[in-house]
Tab-separated table of C-alpha atoms in Angstrom:
chain	number	residue	atom	x	y	z
A	1	MET	CA	6.953	-13.151	90.847
A	2	ASN	CA	7.898	-9.630	89.788
A	3	ASN	CA	5.770	-6.706	90.849
A	4	ILE	CA	5.977	-2.959	90.895
A	5	LEU	CA	6.999	-2.930	94.576
A	6	ASP	CA	9.959	-5.238	94.030
A	7	PRO	CA	10.810	-5.674	90.345
A	8	LEU	CA	13.420	-8.357	91.066
A	9	GLY	CA	10.969	-10.413	93.109
A	10	LEU	CA	13.356	-10.753	96.039
A	11	ASN	CA	10.925	-9.741	98.759
A	12	THR	CA	7.301	-10.458	99.438
A	13	GLU	CA	4.860	-7.601	99.661
A	14	GLN	CA	4.580	-8.187	103.417
A	15	GLU	CA	8.370	-7.951	103.789
A	16	LEU	CA	8.431	-4.700	101.846
A	17	LEU	CA	5.604	-3.250	103.922
A	18	ALA	CA	7.337	-4.296	107.152
A	19	LYS	CA	10.566	-2.679	105.947
A	20	ASP	CA	8.717	0.550	105.096
A	21	ALA	CA	7.007	0.546	108.494
A	22	ALA	CA	10.333	0.041	110.277
A	23	GLU	CA	11.934	2.865	108.294
A	24	SER	CA	8.968	5.154	109.022
A	25	MET	CA	9.174	4.385	112.728
A	26	GLY	CA	12.934	4.988	112.708
A	27	ILE	CA	12.435	8.472	111.249
A	28	ALA	CA	9.605	9.202	113.686
A	29	GLN	CA	11.761	8.119	116.618
A	30	ALA	CA	14.569	10.406	115.437
A	31	PHE	CA	12.121	13.329	115.376
A	32	ALA	CA	10.890	12.417	118.854
A	33	GLN	CA	14.393	12.049	120.259
A	34	CYS	CA	15.382	15.417	118.838
A	35	PHE	CA	12.279	17.459	119.667
A	36	LEU	CA	11.328	15.914	123.023
A	37	SER	CA	14.650	16.919	124.583
A	38	ASP	CA	14.659	20.164	126.569
A	39	SER	CA	16.396	21.996	123.722
A	40	GLY	CA	14.121	20.421	121.129
A	41	LYS	CA	11.006	21.479	123.046
A	42	LYS	CA	12.362	25.015	123.164
A	43	VAL	CA	12.993	25.008	119.404
A	44	LEU	CA	9.557	23.503	118.707
A	45	GLU	CA	7.910	26.179	120.864
A	46	TYR	CA	9.831	28.858	118.947
A	47	LEU	CA	8.827	27.355	115.590
A	48	ARG	CA	5.190	27.292	116.674
A	49	SER	CA	5.340	30.961	117.693
A	50	LYS	CA	6.742	31.854	114.261
A	51	THR	CA	4.372	29.683	112.236
A	52	ILE	CA	1.169	28.204	113.648
A	53	ASP	CA	0.528	31.093	116.061
A	54	GLN	CA	0.827	33.713	113.285
A	55	PRO	CA	-1.812	34.634	110.721
A	56	THR	CA	-1.548	32.590	107.550
A	57	TRP	CA	-2.963	35.299	105.342
A	58	VAL	CA	-2.809	39.089	105.599
A	59	PRO	CA	-4.803	41.042	102.983
A	60	GLU	CA	-2.034	43.504	102.214
A	61	LEU	CA	0.435	40.737	101.344
A	62	GLY	CA	-1.681	38.862	98.819
A	63	GLU	CA	-2.529	35.219	98.366
A	64	LYS	CA	1.007	34.067	97.503
A	65	HIS	CA	2.128	35.034	100.986
A	66	GLY	CA	-0.667	32.868	102.395
A	67	TYR	CA	0.522	29.885	100.346
A	68	ALA	CA	4.079	30.362	101.561
A	69	ARG	CA	2.936	30.719	105.173
A	70	GLU	CA	0.888	27.552	104.941
A	71	GLY	CA	4.008	25.784	103.689
A	72	GLN	CA	5.848	26.980	106.783
A	73	ASN	CA	3.015	25.714	108.971
A	74	SER	CA	3.186	22.306	107.298
A	75	ILE	CA	6.785	21.855	108.483
A	76	TYR	CA	5.721	22.346	112.103
A	77	ARG	CA	2.771	19.986	111.612
A	78	GLU	CA	5.039	17.315	110.100
A	79	ILE	CA	7.379	17.478	113.090
A	80	THR	CA	4.515	17.116	115.563
A	81	ARG	CA	2.937	14.324	113.481
A	82	GLN	CA	6.191	12.378	113.528
A	83	ILE	CA	6.491	12.819	117.308
A	84	GLU	CA	2.921	11.584	117.795
A	85	TYR	CA	3.600	8.554	115.599
A	86	ALA	CA	6.739	7.653	117.533
A	87	THR	CA	5.119	8.036	120.942
A	88	LYS	CA	1.704	6.498	120.242
A	89	PRO	CA	0.787	3.559	122.405
A	90	GLU	CA	0.956	0.201	120.613
């Protein structure tokens, strides 16, 4: 049976979902391995000081600066989200 997830019908939906979950966990574990090392923690702390801990919007710089800053913040949040996913208890 062909479907949008697997047009050739070679895998079941459950197999595709399991594959996606395994790939997602693999990426999350790579983030955790990188950023939970001593050097990674230092880099993550630096990134936080340059992004999350800074104002997102400053009146003199206009709204476009705020959008760009929020984009920077989202990178830090994605890293920490991946670490949390990889280290969550089963």
